[in-house]
Amino acid sequence: LGFVAGFTGKALENQLQTMGVDTDFIHLPEGMTRINVKLKADCESEINAQGPKIGFEQLEMLFERLERLEEGDVLVLAGSIPRSLPSDIYENILERISLHKSSLVAAVDATKELLCNVLKYHPFLIKPNHIELGEIFGVQLHTEEQIREYAGRLQQMGARNVLISMAGDGA
């Protein structure tokens, strides 16, 4: 469920279907599903392409599909927000979903404001990394005890479960 565009979107959809995953993508008329490249070397580099433009009509189609989610479904909101969507889209999605599906399980993997703004909807799981966790509270976290303390603060703010990733050290 989501947006796809161009040959990269078609390739993604085909691969998922080959793996036995049911898809219900919204096909965008212009652009390409973005490709991100990670270069591993002495210094890691990222090349993140721009994704397709998502218009109001396609966004409404997404909301219609989200309203069809049922109890037991899991909604994962992850990654950065395309420039063509409002910066509070994750919050808007969870607000609309919570009006209709209070039992829906939501997991959110996002940064700073994107993550903090959804806590009032009590997502089942959030997954910041240890650097993002420190940025949320304006501190640098050096020990496991500090990380646990600040993860607990996110629970006090509304997250039901908090999973902190630690780069090469796991989670």
CSV table of N, CA and C in Angstrom, one decimal:
chain,number,residue,atom,x,y,z
A,1,LEU,N,0.9,-1.2,0.0
A,1,LEU,CA,0.0,0.0,0.0
A,1,LEU,C,0.9,1.2,0.0
A,2,GLY,N,0.6,2.1,-0.9
A,2,GLY,CA,1.4,3.3,-1.0
A,2,GLY,C,1.4,3.8,-2.4
A,3,PHE,N,2.4,4.6,-2.8
A,3,PHE,CA,2.5,5.2,-4.1
A,3,PHE,C,3.7,4.5,-4.9
A,4,VAL,N,3.4,4.3,-6.2
A,4,VAL,CA,4.5,3.9,-7.1
A,4,VAL,C,4.4,4.7,-8.4
A,5,ALA,N,5.5,4.8,-9.1
A,5,ALA,CA,5.5,5.5,-10.3
A,5,ALA,C,6.6,5.0,-11.2
A,6,GLY,N,6.4,5.1,-12.5
A,6,GLY,CA,7.4,4.7,-13.5
A,6,GLY,C,7.9,3.3,-13.5
A,7,PHE,N,9.0,3.0,-14.2
A,7,PHE,CA,9.4,1.7,-14.3
A,7,PHE,C,10.0,1.2,-13.0
A,8,THR,N,10.5,2.0,-12.1
A,8,THR,CA,11.0,1.6,-10.8
A,8,THR,C,9.8,1.2,-9.9
A,9,GLY,N,8.7,1.9,-10.0
A,9,GLY,CA,7.5,1.5,-9.3
A,9,GLY,C,7.0,0.1,-9.7
A,10,LYS,N,7.0,-0.1,-11.0
A,10,LYS,CA,6.5,-1.3,-11.6
A,10,LYS,C,7.5,-2.5,-11.2
A,11,ALA,N,8.8,-2.2,-11.2
A,11,ALA,CA,9.7,-3.3,-10.7
A,11,ALA,C,9.5,-3.6,-9.3
A,12,LEU,N,9.3,-2.6,-8.4
A,12,LEU,CA,9.0,-2.8,-7.0
A,12,LEU,C,7.8,-3.7,-6.8
A,13,GLU,N,6.7,-3.3,-7.5
A,13,GLU,CA,5.4,-4.0,-7.4
A,13,GLU,C,5.6,-5.4,-7.9
A,14,ASN,N,6.2,-5.6,-9.0
A,14,ASN,CA,6.4,-7.0,-9.5
A,14,ASN,C,7.2,-7.9,-8.6
A,15,GLN,N,8.3,-7.3,-8.0
A,15,GLN,CA,9.1,-8.1,-7.0
A,15,GLN,C,8.3,-8.5,-5.8
A,16,LEU,N,7.5,-7.6,-5.3
A,16,LEU,CA,6.7,-7.9,-4.1
A,16,LEU,C,5.7,-9.0,-4.5
A,17,GLN,N,5.1,-8.9,-5.6
A,17,GLN,CA,4.1,-9.9,-6.0
A,17,GLN,C,4.8,-11.2,-6.2
A,18,THR,N,6.0,-11.2,-6.8
A,18,THR,CA,6.7,-12.5,-6.9
A,18,THR,C,7.0,-13.1,-5.6
A,19,MET,N,7.2,-12.3,-4.6
A,19,MET,CA,7.5,-12.8,-3.2
A,19,MET,C,6.2,-13.2,-2.5
A,20,GLY,N,5.0,-13.1,-3.2
A,20,GLY,CA,3.7,-13.5,-2.6
A,20,GLY,C,3.1,-12.4,-1.7
A,21,VAL,N,3.6,-11.1,-1.9
A,21,VAL,CA,3.0,-10.0,-1.1
A,21,VAL,C,1.8,-9.4,-1.9
A,22,ASP,N,0.7,-9.3,-1.3
A,22,ASP,CA,-0.4,-8.6,-1.9
A,22,ASP,C,-0.1,-7.1,-2.0
A,23,THR,N,-0.4,-6.5,-3.1
A,23,THR,CA,-0.2,-5.0,-3.2
A,23,THR,C,-1.4,-4.3,-3.6
A,24,ASP,N,-1.5,-3.1,-3.2
A,24,ASP,CA,-2.6,-2.2,-3.5
A,24,ASP,C,-2.1,-0.8,-3.7
A,25,PHE,N,-1.2,-0.6,-4.6
A,25,PHE,CA,-0.5,0.6,-4.8
A,25,PHE,C,-1.3,1.6,-5.6
A,26,ILE,N,-1.1,2.9,-5.3
A,26,ILE,CA,-1.7,4.0,-6.1
A,26,ILE,C,-0.6,4.3,-7.1
A,27,HIS,N,-1.0,4.2,-8.4
A,27,HIS,CA,0.0,4.4,-9.5
A,27,HIS,C,-0.1,5.9,-9.9
A,28,LEU,N,1.0,6.6,-9.7
A,28,LEU,CA,1.1,8.0,-10.0
A,28,LEU,C,1.4,8.2,-11.5
A,29,PRO,N,0.8,9.2,-12.1
A,29,PRO,CA,0.9,9.4,-13.6
A,29,PRO,C,2.3,9.9,-14.1
A,30,GLU,N,3.0,10.5,-13.2
A,30,GLU,CA,4.3,11.1,-13.6
A,30,GLU,C,5.4,10.7,-12.6
A,31,GLY,N,6.7,10.8,-13.0
A,31,GLY,CA,7.8,10.6,-12.1
A,31,GLY,C,8.1,9.1,-12.0
A,32,MET,N,9.0,8.9,-11.0
A,32,MET,CA,9.5,7.5,-10.7
A,32,MET,C,9.6,7.3,-9.2
A,33,THR,N,9.3,6.0,-8.9
A,33,THR,CA,9.6,5.6,-7.5
A,33,THR,C,11.1,5.8,-7.3
A,34,ARG,N,11.4,6.5,-6.2
A,34,ARG,CA,12.8,6.9,-6.1
A,34,ARG,C,13.7,5.7,-5.8
A,35,ILE,N,15.0,5.8,-6.2
A,35,ILE,CA,16.0,4.9,-5.9
A,35,ILE,C,17.0,5.6,-5.0
A,36,ASN,N,17.4,4.9,-3.9
A,36,ASN,CA,18.4,5.4,-3.0
A,36,ASN,C,19.6,4.5,-3.1
A,37,VAL,N,20.8,5.1,-3.1
A,37,VAL,CA,22.0,4.4,-3.2
A,37,VAL,C,22.9,4.7,-2.0
A,38,LYS,N,23.4,3.6,-1.4
A,38,LYS,CA,24.3,3.8,-0.2
A,38,LYS,C,25.7,3.2,-0.7
A,39,LEU,N,26.7,4.1,-0.6
A,39,LEU,CA,28.0,3.7,-0.9
A,39,LEU,C,28.8,3.4,0.3
A,40,LYS,N,29.2,2.1,0.5
A,40,LYS,CA,30.0,1.7,1.7
A,40,LYS,C,31.4,1.8,1.4
A,41,ALA,N,32.2,2.6,2.1
A,41,ALA,CA,33.6,2.7,1.9
A,41,ALA,C,34.2,3.3,3.2
A,42,ASP,N,35.4,3.8,3.2
A,42,ASP,CA,35.9,4.4,4.4
A,42,ASP,C,35.0,5.5,5.0
A,43,CYS,N,34.4,6.2,4.0
A,43,CYS,CA,33.4,7.2,4.4
A,43,CYS,C,32.1,6.8,3.6
A,44,GLU,N,31.0,6.6,4.4
A,44,GLU,CA,29.7,6.2,3.8
A,44,GLU,C,29.1,7.4,3.1
A,45,SER,N,28.5,7.2,1.9
A,45,SER,CA,27.8,8.2,1.2
A,45,SER,C,26.4,7.7,0.8
A,46,GLU,N,25.5,8.7,0.7
A,46,GLU,CA,24.2,8.4,0.3
A,46,GLU,C,23.8,9.2,-0.9
A,47,ILE,N,23.1,8.6,-1.8
A,47,ILE,CA,22.5,9.4,-3.0
A,47,ILE,C,21.1,9.0,-2.9
A,48,ASN,N,20.3,10.0,-2.6
A,48,ASN,CA,18.8,9.8,-2.4
A,48,ASN,C,18.1,10.6,-3.5
A,49,ALA,N,17.5,9.9,-4.4
A,49,ALA,CA,16.8,10.5,-5.6
A,49,ALA,C,15.5,11.2,-5.1
A,50,GLN,N,15.0,12.1,-5.9
A,50,GLN,CA,13.8,12.7,-5.6
A,50,GLN,C,12.7,11.8,-6.1
A,51,GLY,N,11.6,11.7,-5.3
A,51,GLY,CA,10.5,10.8,-5.7
A,51,GLY,C,9.5,11.6,-6.5
A,52,PRO,N,8.5,10.9,-7.0
A,52,PRO,CA,7.4,11.5,-7.8
A,52,PRO,C,6.6,12.5,-7.0
A,53,LYS,N,5.9,13.4,-7.7
A,53,LYS,CA,5.0,14.4,-7.1
A,53,LYS,C,3.7,13.6,-6.8
A,54,ILE,N,3.2,13.8,-5.6
A,54,ILE,CA,2.0,13.2,-5.2
A,54,ILE,C,1.0,14.3,-5.0
A,55,GLY,N,-0.1,14.3,-5.8
A,55,GLY,CA,-1.1,15.4,-5.8
A,55,GLY,C,-2.2,15.1,-4.8
A,56,PHE,N,-3.1,16.1,-4.6
A,56,PHE,CA,-4.2,16.0,-3.6
A,56,PHE,C,-5.1,14.8,-3.9
A,57,GLU,N,-5.4,14.6,-5.2
A,57,GLU,CA,-6.2,13.5,-5.6
A,57,GLU,C,-5.7,12.1,-5.2
A,58,GLN,N,-4.4,12.0,-5.4
A,58,GLN,CA,-3.7,10.7,-5.0
A,58,GLN,C,-3.7,10.6,-3.5
A,59,LEU,N,-3.5,11.7,-2.8
A,59,LEU,CA,-3.4,11.6,-1.4
A,59,LEU,C,-4.8,11.2,-0.8
A,60,GLU,N,-5.9,11.7,-1.4
A,60,GLU,CA,-7.2,11.3,-1.0
A,60,GLU,C,-7.4,9.8,-1.3
A,61,MET,N,-6.9,9.3,-2.4
A,61,MET,CA,-7.0,7.9,-2.7
A,61,MET,C,-6.3,7.1,-1.6
A,62,LEU,N,-5.1,7.6,-1.1
A,62,LEU,CA,-4.4,6.9,0.0
A,62,LEU,C,-5.3,6.8,1.2
A,63,PHE,N,-5.9,8.0,1.6
A,63,PHE,CA,-6.8,8.0,2.8
A,63,PHE,C,-8.0,7.0,2.6
A,64,GLU,N,-8.5,6.9,1.4
A,64,GLU,CA,-9.6,6.0,1.2
A,64,GLU,C,-9.2,4.5,1.4
A,65,ARG,N,-8.0,4.2,1.0
A,65,ARG,CA,-7.4,2.9,1.2
A,65,ARG,C,-7.1,2.6,2.6
A,66,LEU,N,-6.6,3.6,3.3
A,66,LEU,CA,-6.3,3.4,4.7
A,66,LEU,C,-7.6,3.2,5.6
A,67,GLU,N,-8.7,3.8,5.2
A,67,GLU,CA,-9.9,3.5,5.9
A,67,GLU,C,-10.4,2.1,5.7
A,68,ARG,N,-9.9,1.3,4.8
A,68,ARG,CA,-10.3,-0.1,4.6
A,68,ARG,C,-9.5,-1.0,5.5
A,69,LEU,N,-8.5,-0.5,6.2
A,69,LEU,CA,-7.7,-1.3,7.1
A,69,LEU,C,-8.6,-1.9,8.1
A,70,GLU,N,-8.3,-3.1,8.6
A,70,GLU,CA,-9.1,-3.8,9.5
A,70,GLU,C,-8.4,-4.1,10.8
A,71,GLU,N,-9.1,-4.5,11.8
A,71,GLU,CA,-8.5,-4.9,13.1
A,71,GLU,C,-7.5,-6.0,12.8
A,72,GLY,N,-6.3,-5.9,13.4
A,72,GLY,CA,-5.3,-6.8,13.2
A,72,GLY,C,-4.3,-6.4,12.1
A,73,ASP,N,-4.6,-5.4,11.3
A,73,ASP,CA,-3.7,-4.9,10.3
A,73,ASP,C,-2.7,-4.1,11.0
A,74,VAL,N,-1.5,-4.0,10.4
A,74,VAL,CA,-0.4,-3.2,10.9
A,74,VAL,C,-0.1,-2.1,9.9
A,75,LEU,N,-0.1,-0.9,10.3
A,75,LEU,CA,0.2,0.3,9.5
A,75,LEU,C,1.6,0.7,9.8
A,76,VAL,N,2.6,0.7,8.9
A,76,VAL,CA,3.9,1.2,9.1
A,76,VAL,C,4.1,2.5,8.4
A,77,LEU,N,4.5,3.5,9.1
A,77,LEU,CA,4.8,4.8,8.6
A,77,LEU,C,6.3,5.0,8.7
A,78,ALA,N,7.0,5.1,7.6
A,78,ALA,CA,8.5,5.1,7.8
A,78,ALA,C,9.1,6.0,6.7
A,79,GLY,N,10.2,6.6,7.1
A,79,GLY,CA,11.0,7.4,6.2
A,79,GLY,C,10.6,8.9,6.1
A,80,SER,N,11.3,9.5,5.2
A,80,SER,CA,11.1,11.0,5.1
A,80,SER,C,9.8,11.2,4.3
A,81,ILE,N,9.4,12.4,4.4
A,81,ILE,CA,8.1,12.8,3.7
A,81,ILE,C,8.5,13.4,2.3
A,82,PRO,N,7.8,13.0,1.3
A,82,PRO,CA,8.0,13.6,0.0
A,82,PRO,C,7.7,15.1,0.0
A,83,ARG,N,8.4,15.9,-0.7
A,83,ARG,CA,8.2,17.4,-0.7
A,83,ARG,C,6.8,17.8,-1.1
A,84,SER,N,6.1,16.9,-1.9
A,84,SER,CA,4.8,17.3,-2.4
A,84,SER,C,3.7,17.0,-1.4
A,85,LEU,N,4.1,16.4,-0.2
A,85,LEU,CA,3.1,16.1,0.8
A,85,LEU,C,3.3,17.1,2.0
A,86,PRO,N,2.2,17.3,2.8
A,86,PRO,CA,2.4,18.2,3.9
A,86,PRO,C,3.3,17.5,4.9
A,87,SER,N,4.1,18.4,5.6
A,87,SER,CA,5.1,17.9,6.6
A,87,SER,C,4.5,17.1,7.8
A,88,ASP,N,3.2,17.3,8.0
A,88,ASP,CA,2.5,16.6,9.1
A,88,ASP,C,1.7,15.4,8.6
A,89,ILE,N,2.1,14.8,7.5
A,89,ILE,CA,1.2,13.8,6.9
A,89,ILE,C,1.1,12.6,7.8
A,90,TYR,N,2.1,12.2,8.6
A,90,TYR,CA,2.0,11.0,9.5
A,90,TYR,C,1.0,11.3,10.5
A,91,GLU,N,1.0,12.5,11.1
A,91,GLU,CA,0.1,12.9,12.1
A,91,GLU,C,-1.4,12.9,11.5
A,92,ASN,N,-1.5,13.5,10.3
A,92,ASN,CA,-2.8,13.5,9.6
A,92,ASN,C,-3.4,12.1,9.4
A,93,ILE,N,-2.5,11.2,9.0
A,93,ILE,CA,-2.9,9.8,8.8
A,93,ILE,C,-3.4,9.1,10.1
A,94,LEU,N,-2.6,9.3,11.1
A,94,LEU,CA,-3.0,8.6,12.4
A,94,LEU,C,-4.2,9.3,13.0
A,95,GLU,N,-4.4,10.6,12.8
A,95,GLU,CA,-5.6,11.2,13.3
A,95,GLU,C,-6.8,10.7,12.6
A,96,ARG,N,-6.8,10.6,11.2
A,96,ARG,CA,-7.9,10.1,10.5
A,96,ARG,C,-8.2,8.6,10.8
A,97,ILE,N,-7.1,7.8,10.9
A,97,ILE,CA,-7.3,6.4,11.2
A,97,ILE,C,-7.9,6.2,12.6
A,98,SER,N,-7.4,7.0,13.6
A,98,SER,CA,-7.9,6.8,15.0
A,98,SER,C,-9.3,7.1,15.1
A,99,LEU,N,-9.9,7.9,14.2
A,99,LEU,CA,-11.3,8.2,14.3
A,99,LEU,C,-12.1,7.0,13.9
A,100,HIS,N,-11.6,6.1,13.1
A,100,HIS,CA,-12.3,5.0,12.6
A,100,HIS,C,-11.8,3.6,13.1
A,101,LYS,N,-10.5,3.6,13.4
A,101,LYS,CA,-9.9,2.3,13.7
A,101,LYS,C,-9.1,2.4,14.9
A,102,SER,N,-9.7,2.5,16.1
A,102,SER,CA,-8.9,2.7,17.3
A,102,SER,C,-8.0,1.5,17.6
A,103,SER,N,-8.3,0.3,17.1
A,103,SER,CA,-7.6,-0.9,17.4
A,103,SER,C,-6.4,-1.2,16.4
A,104,LEU,N,-6.3,-0.3,15.5
A,104,LEU,CA,-5.2,-0.5,14.5
A,104,LEU,C,-3.8,-0.4,15.1
A,105,VAL,N,-2.9,-1.3,14.7
A,105,VAL,CA,-1.6,-1.3,15.2
A,105,VAL,C,-0.7,-0.4,14.3
A,106,ALA,N,-0.1,0.7,14.8
A,106,ALA,CA,0.7,1.6,14.0
A,106,ALA,C,2.1,1.5,14.5
A,107,ALA,N,3.1,1.4,13.6
A,107,ALA,CA,4.5,1.5,13.9
A,107,ALA,C,5.0,2.7,13.1
A,108,VAL,N,5.9,3.5,13.8
A,108,VAL,CA,6.4,4.7,13.1
A,108,VAL,C,7.9,4.8,13.3
A,109,ASP,N,8.6,4.9,12.1
A,109,ASP,CA,10.0,5.1,12.1
A,109,ASP,C,10.3,6.4,11.4
A,110,ALA,N,10.5,7.4,12.2
A,110,ALA,CA,10.7,8.8,11.6
A,110,ALA,C,11.6,9.6,12.5
A,111,THR,N,11.9,10.8,12.1
A,111,THR,CA,12.8,11.6,12.9
A,111,THR,C,12.0,12.7,13.6
A,112,LYS,N,12.6,13.2,14.7
A,112,LYS,CA,12.2,14.4,15.5
A,112,LYS,C,10.8,14.7,15.5
A,113,GLU,N,10.4,15.9,14.8
A,113,GLU,CA,9.0,16.3,14.9
A,113,GLU,C,8.0,15.3,14.3
A,114,LEU,N,8.4,14.7,13.2
A,114,LEU,CA,7.6,13.7,12.6
A,114,LEU,C,7.2,12.6,13.6
A,115,LEU,N,8.1,12.2,14.4
A,115,LEU,CA,7.9,11.2,15.4
A,115,LEU,C,7.2,11.7,16.6
A,116,CYS,N,7.6,12.9,17.1
A,116,CYS,CA,7.0,13.4,18.3
A,116,CYS,C,5.6,13.8,18.1
A,117,ASN,N,5.2,14.3,16.9
A,117,ASN,CA,3.9,14.7,16.7
A,117,ASN,C,2.8,13.6,16.6
A,118,VAL,N,3.3,12.3,16.5
A,118,VAL,CA,2.3,11.2,16.4
A,118,VAL,C,2.2,10.5,17.8
A,119,LEU,N,2.9,10.9,18.8
A,119,LEU,CA,2.9,10.3,20.1
A,119,LEU,C,1.5,10.4,20.7
A,120,LYS,N,0.8,11.4,20.5
A,120,LYS,CA,-0.5,11.6,21.1
A,120,LYS,C,-1.5,10.6,20.6
A,121,TYR,N,-1.2,9.9,19.5
A,121,TYR,CA,-2.1,8.8,19.0
A,121,TYR,C,-1.6,7.4,19.5
A,122,HIS,N,-0.7,7.4,20.4
A,122,HIS,CA,-0.2,6.2,21.1
A,122,HIS,C,0.1,5.1,20.1
A,123,PRO,N,1.1,5.3,19.2
A,123,PRO,CA,1.5,4.2,18.3
A,123,PRO,C,2.0,3.0,19.0
A,124,PHE,N,1.7,1.8,18.5
A,124,PHE,CA,2.2,0.6,19.1
A,124,PHE,C,3.7,0.5,19.2
A,125,LEU,N,4.4,1.0,18.2
A,125,LEU,CA,5.8,1.0,18.2
A,125,LEU,C,6.4,2.2,17.5
A,126,ILE,N,7.4,2.7,18.1
A,126,ILE,CA,8.2,3.7,17.4
A,126,ILE,C,9.7,3.3,17.4
A,127,LYS,N,10.5,3.7,16.3
A,127,LYS,CA,11.8,3.2,16.2
A,127,LYS,C,12.8,4.3,15.8
A,128,PRO,N,13.1,5.2,16.8
A,128,PRO,CA,14.2,6.1,16.5
A,128,PRO,C,15.6,5.4,16.6
A,129,ASN,N,16.6,5.9,16.0
A,129,ASN,CA,17.9,5.4,16.4
A,129,ASN,C,18.5,6.2,17.6
A,130,HIS,N,19.6,5.8,18.1
A,130,HIS,CA,20.1,6.4,19.4
A,130,HIS,C,20.5,7.9,19.1
A,131,ILE,N,20.9,8.2,17.9
A,131,ILE,CA,21.3,9.6,17.6
A,131,ILE,C,20.0,10.5,17.6
A,132,GLU,N,19.0,10.0,16.9
A,132,GLU,CA,17.7,10.7,16.8
A,132,GLU,C,17.1,10.8,18.2
A,133,LEU,N,17.2,9.8,19.0
A,133,LEU,CA,16.6,9.9,20.4
A,133,LEU,C,17.3,11.1,21.1
A,134,GLY,N,18.6,11.2,21.0
A,134,GLY,CA,19.3,12.3,21.7
A,134,GLY,C,18.8,13.6,21.1
A,135,GLU,N,18.7,13.7,19.8
A,135,GLU,CA,18.3,15.0,19.1
A,135,GLU,C,16.9,15.4,19.6
A,136,ILE,N,16.0,14.5,19.8
A,136,ILE,CA,14.6,14.8,20.3
A,136,ILE,C,14.7,15.6,21.6
A,137,PHE,N,15.6,15.2,22.5
A,137,PHE,CA,15.7,15.8,23.8
A,137,PHE,C,16.9,16.8,23.9
A,138,GLY,N,17.6,17.0,22.8
A,138,GLY,CA,18.7,17.9,22.9
A,138,GLY,C,19.9,17.5,23.7
A,139,VAL,N,20.1,16.2,23.7
A,139,VAL,CA,21.3,15.7,24.5
A,139,VAL,C,22.0,14.7,23.7
A,140,GLN,N,23.3,14.4,24.1
A,140,GLN,CA,24.0,13.3,23.5
A,140,GLN,C,24.0,12.1,24.5
A,141,LEU,N,23.6,11.0,23.9
A,141,LEU,CA,23.5,9.8,24.7
A,141,LEU,C,24.7,8.9,24.6
A,142,HIS,N,25.3,8.5,25.7
A,142,HIS,CA,26.6,7.7,25.6
A,142,HIS,C,26.5,6.3,26.2
A,143,THR,N,25.5,6.2,27.1
A,143,THR,CA,25.4,4.9,27.8
A,143,THR,C,24.1,4.2,27.5
A,144,GLU,N,24.0,2.9,27.8
A,144,GLU,CA,22.8,2.2,27.6
A,144,GLU,C,21.7,2.7,28.6
A,145,GLU,N,22.2,3.0,29.8
A,145,GLU,CA,21.3,3.5,30.8
A,145,GLU,C,20.6,4.8,30.4
A,146,GLN,N,21.4,5.7,29.8
A,146,GLN,CA,20.8,7.0,29.3
A,146,GLN,C,19.8,6.7,28.2
A,147,ILE,N,20.2,5.8,27.3
A,147,ILE,CA,19.3,5.5,26.2
A,147,ILE,C,18.0,4.9,26.7
A,148,ARG,N,18.0,4.0,27.7
A,148,ARG,CA,16.8,3.5,28.3
A,148,ARG,C,16.0,4.6,29.0
A,149,GLU,N,16.7,5.5,29.6
A,149,GLU,CA,15.9,6.6,30.3
A,149,GLU,C,15.2,7.4,29.3
A,150,TYR,N,15.8,7.8,28.2
A,150,TYR,CA,15.1,8.7,27.2
A,150,TYR,C,14.1,7.9,26.4
A,151,ALA,N,14.3,6.6,26.2
A,151,ALA,CA,13.3,5.8,25.5
A,151,ALA,C,12.1,5.7,26.4
A,152,GLY,N,12.3,5.6,27.7
A,152,GLY,CA,11.2,5.7,28.7
A,152,GLY,C,10.4,7.0,28.6
A,153,ARG,N,11.1,8.1,28.4
A,153,ARG,CA,10.4,9.4,28.3
A,153,ARG,C,9.5,9.4,27.1
A,154,LEU,N,9.9,8.7,26.0
A,154,LEU,CA,9.0,8.6,24.8
A,154,LEU,C,7.8,7.8,25.1
A,155,GLN,N,7.9,6.8,26.0
A,155,GLN,CA,6.7,6.1,26.4
A,155,GLN,C,5.8,7.0,27.3
A,156,GLN,N,6.4,7.8,28.1
A,156,GLN,CA,5.6,8.7,28.9
A,156,GLN,C,4.9,9.7,28.0
A,157,MET,N,5.5,10.0,26.9
A,157,MET,CA,4.8,11.0,25.9
A,157,MET,C,3.8,10.3,25.1
A,158,GLY,N,3.7,9.0,25.1
A,158,GLY,CA,2.6,8.3,24.4
A,158,GLY,C,2.9,7.1,23.6
A,159,ALA,N,4.2,6.8,23.3
A,159,ALA,CA,4.5,5.6,22.6
A,159,ALA,C,4.3,4.4,23.5
A,160,ARG,N,3.7,3.3,23.0
A,160,ARG,CA,3.5,2.1,23.8
A,160,ARG,C,4.8,1.3,23.9
A,161,ASN,N,5.5,1.2,22.8
A,161,ASN,CA,6.8,0.5,22.7
A,161,ASN,C,7.8,1.3,22.0
A,162,VAL,N,9.0,1.2,22.5
A,162,VAL,CA,10.1,2.0,21.8
A,162,VAL,C,11.2,1.0,21.5
A,163,LEU,N,11.7,1.0,20.3
A,163,LEU,CA,12.8,0.2,19.9
A,163,LEU,C,13.9,1.2,19.4
A,164,ILE,N,15.0,1.1,20.0
A,164,ILE,CA,16.1,2.0,19.7
A,164,ILE,C,17.2,1.3,18.9
A,165,SER,N,17.4,1.7,17.7
A,165,SER,CA,18.5,1.0,16.9
A,165,SER,C,19.8,1.7,17.2
A,166,MET,N,20.9,0.9,17.1
A,166,MET,CA,22.2,1.4,17.6
A,166,MET,C,23.2,1.2,16.5
A,167,ALA,N,22.8,1.5,15.2
A,167,ALA,CA,23.7,1.3,14.1
A,167,ALA,C,24.3,-0.1,14.1
A,168,GLY,N,25.6,-0.2,14.1
A,168,GLY,CA,26.3,-1.5,14.0
A,168,GLY,C,26.2,-2.3,15.3
A,169,ASP,N,25.7,-1.7,16.3
A,169,ASP,CA,25.6,-2.4,17.6
A,169,ASP,C,24.2,-3.1,17.8
A,170,GLY,N,23.3,-3.1,16.8
A,170,GLY,CA,22.1,-3.8,16.9
A,170,GLY,C,21.0,-2.8,17.4
A,171,ALA,N,20.1,-3.4,18.3
A,171,ALA,CA,19.0,-2.6,18.8
A,171,ALA,C,18.8,-2.8,20.3
